[in-house]
Coordinates of C-alpha atoms in Angstrom, one line a residue:
X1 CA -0.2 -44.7 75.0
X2 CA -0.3 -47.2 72.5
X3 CA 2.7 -50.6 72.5
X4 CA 5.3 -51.0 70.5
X5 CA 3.7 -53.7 68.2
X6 CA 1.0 -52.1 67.6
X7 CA 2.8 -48.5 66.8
X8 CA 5.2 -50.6 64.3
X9 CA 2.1 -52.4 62.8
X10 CA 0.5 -48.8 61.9
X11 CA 3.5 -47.6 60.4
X12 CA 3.6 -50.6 58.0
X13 CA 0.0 -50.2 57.4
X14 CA 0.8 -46.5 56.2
X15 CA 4.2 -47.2 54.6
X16 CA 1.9 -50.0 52.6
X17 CA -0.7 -47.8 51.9
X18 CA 1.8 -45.6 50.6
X19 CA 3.7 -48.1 48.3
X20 CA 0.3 -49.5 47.2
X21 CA -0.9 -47.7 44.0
X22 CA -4.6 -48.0 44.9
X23 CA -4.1 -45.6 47.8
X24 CA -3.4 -42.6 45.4
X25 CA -7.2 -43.1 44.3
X26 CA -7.9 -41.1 47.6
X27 CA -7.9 -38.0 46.3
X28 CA -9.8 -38.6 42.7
X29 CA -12.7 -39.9 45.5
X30 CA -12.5 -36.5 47.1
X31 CA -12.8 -34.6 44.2
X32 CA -15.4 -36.2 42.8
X33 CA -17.3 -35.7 46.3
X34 CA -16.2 -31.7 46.3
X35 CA -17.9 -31.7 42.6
X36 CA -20.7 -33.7 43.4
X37 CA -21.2 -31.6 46.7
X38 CA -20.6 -27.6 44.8
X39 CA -23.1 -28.7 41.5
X40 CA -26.0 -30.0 43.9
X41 CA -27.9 -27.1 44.4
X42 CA -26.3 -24.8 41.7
X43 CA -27.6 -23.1 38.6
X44 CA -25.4 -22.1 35.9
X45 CA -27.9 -19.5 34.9
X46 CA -28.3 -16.6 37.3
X47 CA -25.3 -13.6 38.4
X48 CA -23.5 -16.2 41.0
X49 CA -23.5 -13.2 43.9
X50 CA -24.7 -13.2 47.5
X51 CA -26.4 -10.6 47.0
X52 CA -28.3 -9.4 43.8
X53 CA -28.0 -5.9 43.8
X54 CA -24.1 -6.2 44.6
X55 CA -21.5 -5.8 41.1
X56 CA -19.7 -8.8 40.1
X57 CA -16.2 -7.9 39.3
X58 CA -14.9 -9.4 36.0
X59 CA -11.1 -9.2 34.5
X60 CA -10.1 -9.4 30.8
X61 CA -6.8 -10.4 29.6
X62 CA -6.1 -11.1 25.6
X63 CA -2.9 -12.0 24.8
X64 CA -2.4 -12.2 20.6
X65 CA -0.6 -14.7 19.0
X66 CA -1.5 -14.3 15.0
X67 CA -2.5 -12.2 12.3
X68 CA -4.4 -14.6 10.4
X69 CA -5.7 -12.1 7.3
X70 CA -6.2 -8.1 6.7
X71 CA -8.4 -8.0 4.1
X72 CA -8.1 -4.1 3.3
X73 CA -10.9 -4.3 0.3
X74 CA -13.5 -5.5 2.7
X75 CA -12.3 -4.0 5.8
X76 CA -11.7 -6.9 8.1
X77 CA -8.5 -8.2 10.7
X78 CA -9.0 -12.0 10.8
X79 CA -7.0 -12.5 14.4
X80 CA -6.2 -15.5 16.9
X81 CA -6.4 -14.7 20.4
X82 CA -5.9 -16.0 23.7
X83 CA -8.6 -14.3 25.9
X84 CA -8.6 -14.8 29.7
X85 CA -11.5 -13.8 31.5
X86 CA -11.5 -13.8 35.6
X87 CA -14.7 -13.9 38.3
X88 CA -15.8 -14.4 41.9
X89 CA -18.4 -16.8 41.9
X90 CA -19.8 -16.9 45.8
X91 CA -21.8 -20.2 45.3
X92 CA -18.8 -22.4 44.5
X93 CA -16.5 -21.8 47.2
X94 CA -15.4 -25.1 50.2
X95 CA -12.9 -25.9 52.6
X96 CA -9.9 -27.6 51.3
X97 CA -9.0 -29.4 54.8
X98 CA -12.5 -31.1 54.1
X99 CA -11.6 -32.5 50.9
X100 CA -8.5 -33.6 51.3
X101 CA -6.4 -30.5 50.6
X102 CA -8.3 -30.3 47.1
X103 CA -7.3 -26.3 46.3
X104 CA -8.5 -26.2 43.0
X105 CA -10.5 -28.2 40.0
X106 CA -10.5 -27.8 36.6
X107 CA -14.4 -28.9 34.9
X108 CA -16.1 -27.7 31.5
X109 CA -17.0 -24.0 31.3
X110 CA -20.3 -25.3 30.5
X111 CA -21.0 -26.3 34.0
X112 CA -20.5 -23.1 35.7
X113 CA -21.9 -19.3 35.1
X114 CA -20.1 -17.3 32.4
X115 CA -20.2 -13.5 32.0
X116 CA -21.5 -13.3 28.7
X117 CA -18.9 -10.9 26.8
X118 CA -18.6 -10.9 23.4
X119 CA -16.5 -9.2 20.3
X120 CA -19.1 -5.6 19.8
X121 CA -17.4 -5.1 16.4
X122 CA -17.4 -9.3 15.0
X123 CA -17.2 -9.1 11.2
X124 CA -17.9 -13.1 11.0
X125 CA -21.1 -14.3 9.1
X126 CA -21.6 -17.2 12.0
X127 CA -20.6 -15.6 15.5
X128 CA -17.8 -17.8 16.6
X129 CA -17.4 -16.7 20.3
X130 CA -15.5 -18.7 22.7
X131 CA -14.4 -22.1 22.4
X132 CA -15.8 -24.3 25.2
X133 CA -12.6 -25.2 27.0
X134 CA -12.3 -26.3 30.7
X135 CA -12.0 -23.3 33.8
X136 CA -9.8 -23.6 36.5
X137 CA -12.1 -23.1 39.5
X138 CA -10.5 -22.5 42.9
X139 CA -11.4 -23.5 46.6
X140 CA -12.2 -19.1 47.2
X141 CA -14.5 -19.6 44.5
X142 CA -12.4 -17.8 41.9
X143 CA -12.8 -19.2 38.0
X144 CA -10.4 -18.5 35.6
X145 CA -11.4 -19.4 32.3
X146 CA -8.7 -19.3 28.9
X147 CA -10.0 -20.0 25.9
X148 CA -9.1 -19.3 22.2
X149 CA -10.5 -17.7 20.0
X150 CA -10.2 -17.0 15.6
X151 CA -11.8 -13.4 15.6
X152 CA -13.4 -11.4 12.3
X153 CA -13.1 -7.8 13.1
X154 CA -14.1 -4.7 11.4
X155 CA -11.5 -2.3 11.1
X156 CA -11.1 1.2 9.7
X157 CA -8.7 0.6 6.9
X158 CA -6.8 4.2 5.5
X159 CA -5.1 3.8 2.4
X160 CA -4.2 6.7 1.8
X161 CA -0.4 6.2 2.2
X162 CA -0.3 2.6 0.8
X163 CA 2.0 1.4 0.6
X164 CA 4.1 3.0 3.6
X165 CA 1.0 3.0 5.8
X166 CA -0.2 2.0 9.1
X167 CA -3.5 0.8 10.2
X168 CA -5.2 1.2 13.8
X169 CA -7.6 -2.0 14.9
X170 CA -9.8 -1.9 17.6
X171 CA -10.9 -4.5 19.2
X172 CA -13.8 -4.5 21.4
X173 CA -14.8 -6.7 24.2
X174 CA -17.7 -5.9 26.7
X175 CA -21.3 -7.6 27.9
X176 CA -24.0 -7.9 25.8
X177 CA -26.8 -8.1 28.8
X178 CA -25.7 -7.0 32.1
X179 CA -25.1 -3.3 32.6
X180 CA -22.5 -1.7 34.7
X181 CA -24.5 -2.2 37.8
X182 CA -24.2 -5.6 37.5
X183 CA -21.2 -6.9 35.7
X184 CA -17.7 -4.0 36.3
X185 CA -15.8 -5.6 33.3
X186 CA -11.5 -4.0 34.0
X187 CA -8.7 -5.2 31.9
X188 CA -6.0 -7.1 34.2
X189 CA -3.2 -5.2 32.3
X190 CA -2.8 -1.7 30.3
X191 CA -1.9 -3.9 26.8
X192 CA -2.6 -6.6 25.4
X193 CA -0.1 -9.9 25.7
X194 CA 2.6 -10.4 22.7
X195 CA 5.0 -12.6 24.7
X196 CA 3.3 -15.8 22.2
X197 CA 3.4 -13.4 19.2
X198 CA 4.4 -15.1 15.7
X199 CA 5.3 -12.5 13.6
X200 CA 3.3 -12.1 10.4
X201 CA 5.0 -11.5 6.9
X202 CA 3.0 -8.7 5.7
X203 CA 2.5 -6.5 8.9
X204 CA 4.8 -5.5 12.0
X205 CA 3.2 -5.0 15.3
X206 CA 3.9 -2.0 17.3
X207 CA 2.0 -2.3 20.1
X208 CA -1.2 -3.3 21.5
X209 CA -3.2 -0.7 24.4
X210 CA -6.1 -1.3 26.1
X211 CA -8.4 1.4 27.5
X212 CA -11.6 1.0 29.4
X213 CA -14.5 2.9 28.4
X214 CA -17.7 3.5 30.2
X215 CA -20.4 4.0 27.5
X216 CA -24.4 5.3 27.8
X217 CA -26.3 3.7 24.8
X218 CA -29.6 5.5 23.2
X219 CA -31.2 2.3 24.4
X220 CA -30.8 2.3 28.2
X221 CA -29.9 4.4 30.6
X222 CA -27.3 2.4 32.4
X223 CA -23.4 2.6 32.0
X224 CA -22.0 -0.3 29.8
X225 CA -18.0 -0.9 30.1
X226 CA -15.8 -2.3 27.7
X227 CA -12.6 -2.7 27.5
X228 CA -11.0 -2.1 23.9
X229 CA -7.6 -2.8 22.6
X230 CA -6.1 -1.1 19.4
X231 CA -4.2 -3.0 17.9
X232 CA -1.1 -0.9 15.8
X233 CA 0.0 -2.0 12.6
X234 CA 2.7 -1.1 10.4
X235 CA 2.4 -2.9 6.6
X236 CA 5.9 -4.2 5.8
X237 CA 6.6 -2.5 2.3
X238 CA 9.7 -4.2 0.7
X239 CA 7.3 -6.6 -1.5
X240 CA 5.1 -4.1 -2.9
X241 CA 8.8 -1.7 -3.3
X242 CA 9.4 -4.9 -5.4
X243 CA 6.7 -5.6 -6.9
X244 CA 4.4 -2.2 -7.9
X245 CA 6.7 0.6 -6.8
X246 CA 10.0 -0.2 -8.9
X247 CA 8.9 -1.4 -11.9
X248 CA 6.6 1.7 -12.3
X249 CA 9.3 3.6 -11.4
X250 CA 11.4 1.7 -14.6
X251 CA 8.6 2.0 -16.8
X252 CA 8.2 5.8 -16.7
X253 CA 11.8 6.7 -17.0
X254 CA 11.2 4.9 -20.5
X255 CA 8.7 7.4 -21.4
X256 CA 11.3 10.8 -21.9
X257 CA 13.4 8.4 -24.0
X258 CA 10.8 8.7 -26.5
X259 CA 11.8 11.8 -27.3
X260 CA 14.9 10.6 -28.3
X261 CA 14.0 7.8 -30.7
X262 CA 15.0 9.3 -34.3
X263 CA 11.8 9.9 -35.8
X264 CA 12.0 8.2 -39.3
X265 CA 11.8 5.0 -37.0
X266 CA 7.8 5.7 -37.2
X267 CA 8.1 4.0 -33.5
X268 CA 7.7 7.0 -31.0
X269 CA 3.9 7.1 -30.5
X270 CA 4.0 3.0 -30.4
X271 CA 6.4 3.5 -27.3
X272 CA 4.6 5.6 -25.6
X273 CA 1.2 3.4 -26.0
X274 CA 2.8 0.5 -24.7
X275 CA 4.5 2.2 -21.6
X276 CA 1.3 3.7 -20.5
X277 CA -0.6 0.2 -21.4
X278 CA 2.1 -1.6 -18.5
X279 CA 1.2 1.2 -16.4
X280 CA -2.6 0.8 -16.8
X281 CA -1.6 -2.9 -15.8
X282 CA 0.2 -2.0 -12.9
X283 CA -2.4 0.5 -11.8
X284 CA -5.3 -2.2 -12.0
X285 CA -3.4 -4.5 -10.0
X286 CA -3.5 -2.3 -7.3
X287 CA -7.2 -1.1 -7.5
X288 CA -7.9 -4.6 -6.8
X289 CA -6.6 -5.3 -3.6
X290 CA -7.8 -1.3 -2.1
X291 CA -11.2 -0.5 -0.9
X292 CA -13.5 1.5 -3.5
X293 CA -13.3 4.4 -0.8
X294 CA -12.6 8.3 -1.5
X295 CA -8.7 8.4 -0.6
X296 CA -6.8 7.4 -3.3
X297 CA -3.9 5.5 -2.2
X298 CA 0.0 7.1 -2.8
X299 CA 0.9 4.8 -5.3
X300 CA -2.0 5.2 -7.2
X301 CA -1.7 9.1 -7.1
X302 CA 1.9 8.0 -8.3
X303 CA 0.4 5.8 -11.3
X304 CA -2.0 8.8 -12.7
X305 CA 0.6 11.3 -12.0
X306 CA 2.7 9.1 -14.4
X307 CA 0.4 7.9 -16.7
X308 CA -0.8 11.8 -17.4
X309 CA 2.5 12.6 -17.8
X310 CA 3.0 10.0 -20.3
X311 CA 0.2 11.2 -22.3
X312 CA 1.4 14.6 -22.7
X313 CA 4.6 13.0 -24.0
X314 CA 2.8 11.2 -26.7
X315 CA 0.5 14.0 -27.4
X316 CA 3.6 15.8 -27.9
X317 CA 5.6 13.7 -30.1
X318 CA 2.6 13.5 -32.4
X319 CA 3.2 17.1 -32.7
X320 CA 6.8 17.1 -32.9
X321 CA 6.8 14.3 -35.6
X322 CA 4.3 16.9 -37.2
X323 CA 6.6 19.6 -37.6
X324 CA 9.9 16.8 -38.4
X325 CA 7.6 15.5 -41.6
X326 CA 7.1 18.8 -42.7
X327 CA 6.7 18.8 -46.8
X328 CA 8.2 20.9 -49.3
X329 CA 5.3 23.2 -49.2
X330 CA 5.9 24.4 -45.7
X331 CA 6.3 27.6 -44.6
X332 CA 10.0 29.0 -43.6
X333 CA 10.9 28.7 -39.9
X334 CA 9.7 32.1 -38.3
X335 CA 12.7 34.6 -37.1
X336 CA 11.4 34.3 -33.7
X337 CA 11.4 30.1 -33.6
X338 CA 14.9 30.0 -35.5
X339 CA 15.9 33.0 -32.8
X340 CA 14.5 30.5 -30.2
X341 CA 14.8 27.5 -31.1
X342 CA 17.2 26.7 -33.1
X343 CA 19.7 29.4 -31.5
X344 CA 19.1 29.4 -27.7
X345 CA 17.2 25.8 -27.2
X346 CA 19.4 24.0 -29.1
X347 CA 22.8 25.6 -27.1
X348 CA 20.5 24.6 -24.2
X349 CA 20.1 21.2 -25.2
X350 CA 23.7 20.9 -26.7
X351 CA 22.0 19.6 -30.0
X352 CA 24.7 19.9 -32.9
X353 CA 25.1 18.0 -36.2
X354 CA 27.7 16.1 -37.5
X355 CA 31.0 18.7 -38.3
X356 CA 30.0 21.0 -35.7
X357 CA 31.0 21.3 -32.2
X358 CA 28.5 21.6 -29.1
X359 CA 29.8 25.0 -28.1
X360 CA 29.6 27.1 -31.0
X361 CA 27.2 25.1 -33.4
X362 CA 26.9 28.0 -35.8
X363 CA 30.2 29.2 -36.1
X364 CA 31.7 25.5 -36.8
X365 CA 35.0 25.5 -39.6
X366 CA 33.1 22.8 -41.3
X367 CA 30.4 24.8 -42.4
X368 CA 29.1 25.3 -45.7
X369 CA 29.2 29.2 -47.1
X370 CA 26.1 29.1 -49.0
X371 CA 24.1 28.1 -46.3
X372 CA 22.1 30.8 -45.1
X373 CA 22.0 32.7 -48.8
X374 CA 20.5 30.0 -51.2
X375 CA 17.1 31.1 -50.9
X376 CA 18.0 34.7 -52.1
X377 CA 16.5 35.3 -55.3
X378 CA 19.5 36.1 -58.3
X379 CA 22.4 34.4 -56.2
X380 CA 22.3 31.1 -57.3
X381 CA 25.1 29.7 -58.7
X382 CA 23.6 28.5 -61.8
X383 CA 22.1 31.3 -62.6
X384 CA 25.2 33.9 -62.5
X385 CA 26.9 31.4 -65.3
X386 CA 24.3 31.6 -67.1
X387 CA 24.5 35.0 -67.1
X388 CA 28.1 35.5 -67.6
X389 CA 27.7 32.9 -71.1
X390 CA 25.0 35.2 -72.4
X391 CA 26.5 38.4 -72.1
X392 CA 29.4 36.8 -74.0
X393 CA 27.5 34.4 -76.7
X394 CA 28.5 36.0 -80.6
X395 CA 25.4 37.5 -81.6
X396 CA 25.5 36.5 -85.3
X397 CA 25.3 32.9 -84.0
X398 CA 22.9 33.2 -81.2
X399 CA 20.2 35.3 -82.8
X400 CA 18.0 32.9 -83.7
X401 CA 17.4 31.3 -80.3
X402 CA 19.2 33.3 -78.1
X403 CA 15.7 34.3 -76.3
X404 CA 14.3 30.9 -75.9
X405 CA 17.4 29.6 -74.5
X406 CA 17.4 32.5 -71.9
X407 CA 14.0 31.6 -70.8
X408 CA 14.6 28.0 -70.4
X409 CA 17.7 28.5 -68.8
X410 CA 16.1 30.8 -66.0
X411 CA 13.0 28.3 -65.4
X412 CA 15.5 25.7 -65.0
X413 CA 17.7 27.9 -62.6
X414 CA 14.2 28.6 -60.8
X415 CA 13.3 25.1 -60.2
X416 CA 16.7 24.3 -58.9
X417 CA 16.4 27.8 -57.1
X418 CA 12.9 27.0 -55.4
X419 CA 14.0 23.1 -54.5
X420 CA 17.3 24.4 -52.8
X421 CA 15.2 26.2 -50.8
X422 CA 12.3 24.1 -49.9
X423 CA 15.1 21.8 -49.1
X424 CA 16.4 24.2 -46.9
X425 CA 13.4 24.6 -45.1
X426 CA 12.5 21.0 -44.5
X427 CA 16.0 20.6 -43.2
X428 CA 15.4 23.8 -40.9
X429 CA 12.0 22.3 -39.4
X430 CA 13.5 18.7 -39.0
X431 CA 15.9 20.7 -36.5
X432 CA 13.6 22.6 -34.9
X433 CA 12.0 19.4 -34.4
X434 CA 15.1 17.9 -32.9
X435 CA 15.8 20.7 -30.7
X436 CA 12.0 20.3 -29.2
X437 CA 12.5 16.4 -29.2
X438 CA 15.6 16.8 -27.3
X439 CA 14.2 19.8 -25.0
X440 CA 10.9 17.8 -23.7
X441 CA 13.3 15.1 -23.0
X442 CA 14.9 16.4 -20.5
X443 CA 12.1 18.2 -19.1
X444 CA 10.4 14.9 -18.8
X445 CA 13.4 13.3 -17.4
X446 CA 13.7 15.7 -14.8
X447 CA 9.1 15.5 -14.0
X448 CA 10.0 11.7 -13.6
X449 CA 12.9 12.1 -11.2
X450 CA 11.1 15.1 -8.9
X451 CA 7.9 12.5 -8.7
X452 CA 9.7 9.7 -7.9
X453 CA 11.5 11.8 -5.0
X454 CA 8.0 13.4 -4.0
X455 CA 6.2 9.9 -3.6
X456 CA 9.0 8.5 -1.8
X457 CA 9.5 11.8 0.4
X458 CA 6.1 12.0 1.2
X459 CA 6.0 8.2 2.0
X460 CA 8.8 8.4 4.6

């Protein structure tokens, strides 16, 4: 029932009112009404329920978005997370009609009550907690509060496959104070949130589950829940391949060659000195970076494996060089070592000397007849001239030193006789020494190869 002029004088009021950018403060005077009216009587230190012996529901959500550190020697996952924690608070709920369709308000977390859940396995010196960022609080009285947080965990770190291995976190998130009875702490979803992940260089992550447990303490005899998420790692192992794995692995097939430097050079035992000093290197480098725990890591079982094995090369080259620098006072090679060694090891070994031919090494055209007979006493060459010009010396002209001449003619024929022969026999044991260099060099060779393909099976 109300005229014309005054209908169109209302709707250019409103359509003013509108335009007129002092209108919009409408709603900022509302809302600071609603939060003047809801913090009135409130206290942001008691359980906000109607009731006291009724449980107050609270939700956990972490979402991860960086692996910050994972210090393996002391045992801690530096992490930044996103945790989102959700509640029922029955003291700060109003009627949105009232206030001007206000639904929902966003104020400091300090204002309101806040379940007081915490990290149970922080590894920080100062316990960071939550940062103090704003909740979202809603006309049903439901708070939703996000904040951020950088995170020091403890976790159980397992070397013993480093490093090809895989670490489990767990992170561990319940109420310090309230009990069960009063606080029912659920995760919202089954895993924790990688949507914002940024992926780390050294570790990949497979996957991140949360369980709830309910757990009686020796302290109390009320339930306590937490909600834990293990967070699965997988240590990206190209770098240390790089870096440890392949250089150790280049290093150790130097040690069998060894064995095949000629051993006048006098520089066998200094090779195998130096290879197992770069391996001592290598091996300190990664004691460093792994805890001081029982396991010994794979590569490190890879580095003593090695460096004992290079040991017993150098032990044994000291011996070998032993028997190469054999004087001319030594012993003749035994039947059984010639029968052995230089027979059957060095076919094996296809060791052969320069005019003989791999295959038949003692049947060779090229060899020399005298060979195997100079050491037999009253064959020498010298000696059957000598012989032969005696028996047929004129005795009228030889009488007078025919005996002397006989005896220093033998001695000399001796000498030569028992040279030849040491000769012989130093040439012998040099063999037998190469054989044995040549042997162990291959043996060794063949260690190196099977360890290589036993650290690298096992690993995979």
């Amino acid at each position: 029932g109300m005229e014309p002029g005054a209908r169109l004088l209302l709707a250019l009021c409103l359509t003013g009112c509108l335009l007129a950018p002092g209108c919009w403060g409408a709603q900022g005077r509302f809302a600071y009404k609603l939060f003047h009216d809801l913090f009135a009587n409130y206290s942001s230190a008691l359980r906000p329920v109607e009731d006291t012996d009724r449980v107050l529901n609270v939700t956990l959500q972490v979402t991860l978005s960086q692996i910050i550190d994972m210090d393996e020697r002391n045992q801690v996952l530096t992490s930044y997370l996103w945790v989102r924690q959700a509640w029922l608070d029955a003291h700060l709920t109003w009627d949105k009609d009232a206030y001007d369709g206000i639904d929902s308000i966003r104020i400091p977390s300090s204002y309101v009550w806040r379940p007081d859940i915490i990290l149970y396995n922080n590894a920080d010196d100062h316990f960071g907690g939550l940062m103090e960022t704003n909740v979202v609080l809603r006309s049903d009285g439901h708070i939703m509060w996000d904040s951020p947080a950088i995170t020091k965990s403890s976790c159980k770190v397992d070397v013993s496959y480093f490093p090809f291995d895989g670490q489990r976190c767990r992170l561990t998130f319940g109420s310090w104070t309230y009990n069960g009875n009063q606080i029912d702490l659920r995760n919202q979803l089954d895993a924790g949130d990688l949507t914002d992940f940024v992926k780390n260089v050294e570790w990949e992550v497979l996957g991140m589950p949360a369980t709830r447990n309910v757990i009686t303490y020796g302290c109390c005899s009320e339930p306590y829940p937490d909600v834990t998420y293990t967070l699965l790692l997988r240590r990206r192992a190209s770098f240390y391949i790089f870096n440890l794995l392949l250089p150790c692995i280049m290093v150790s097939f130097l040690a069998p060659l060894g064995f095949y430097l000629p051993a006048d050079s006098g520089e066998k035992v200094s090779l195998g000195v130096t290879v197992l000093l770069a391996l001592t290197v290598f091996q300190l480098l990664v004691a460093e970076s792994m805890p001081p725990s029982e396991s010994v890591p794979l590569i490190g079982k890879y580095y003593i494996a090695t460096m004992t094995m290079i040991t017993a090369s150098t032990a044994l080259t000291i011996f070998i060089m032993n028997i190469h620098h054999c004087g001319p006072g030594a012993w003749p090679v035994p039947p059984w070592a010639r029968q052995l060694i230089l027979h059957h090891m060095a076919w094996l070994c296809c060791v052969y000397e320069v005019g003989e031919s791999c295959k038949s090494p003692w049947q060779a055209p090229g060899r020399r007849a005298g060979r195997g007979d100079t050491g037999m006493p009253g064959e020498s060459p010298g000696e059957g001239e000598v012989g032969a010009e005696a028996g047929g010396c004129p005795q009228d002209r030889c009488l007078c030193h025919h005996d002397s001449l006989l005896r220093n003619v033998s001695y000399i024929a001796g000498c030569f006789r028992h040279q030849r022969a040491a000769q012989r026999w130093t040439g012998e044991w040099k063999k037998v020494a190469k054989v044995m260099d040549r042997f162990f060099m291959w043996v060794f060779f063949l260690m190196v190869f099977l360890m290589s393909v036993l650290v690298l099976g096992k690993a995979a």
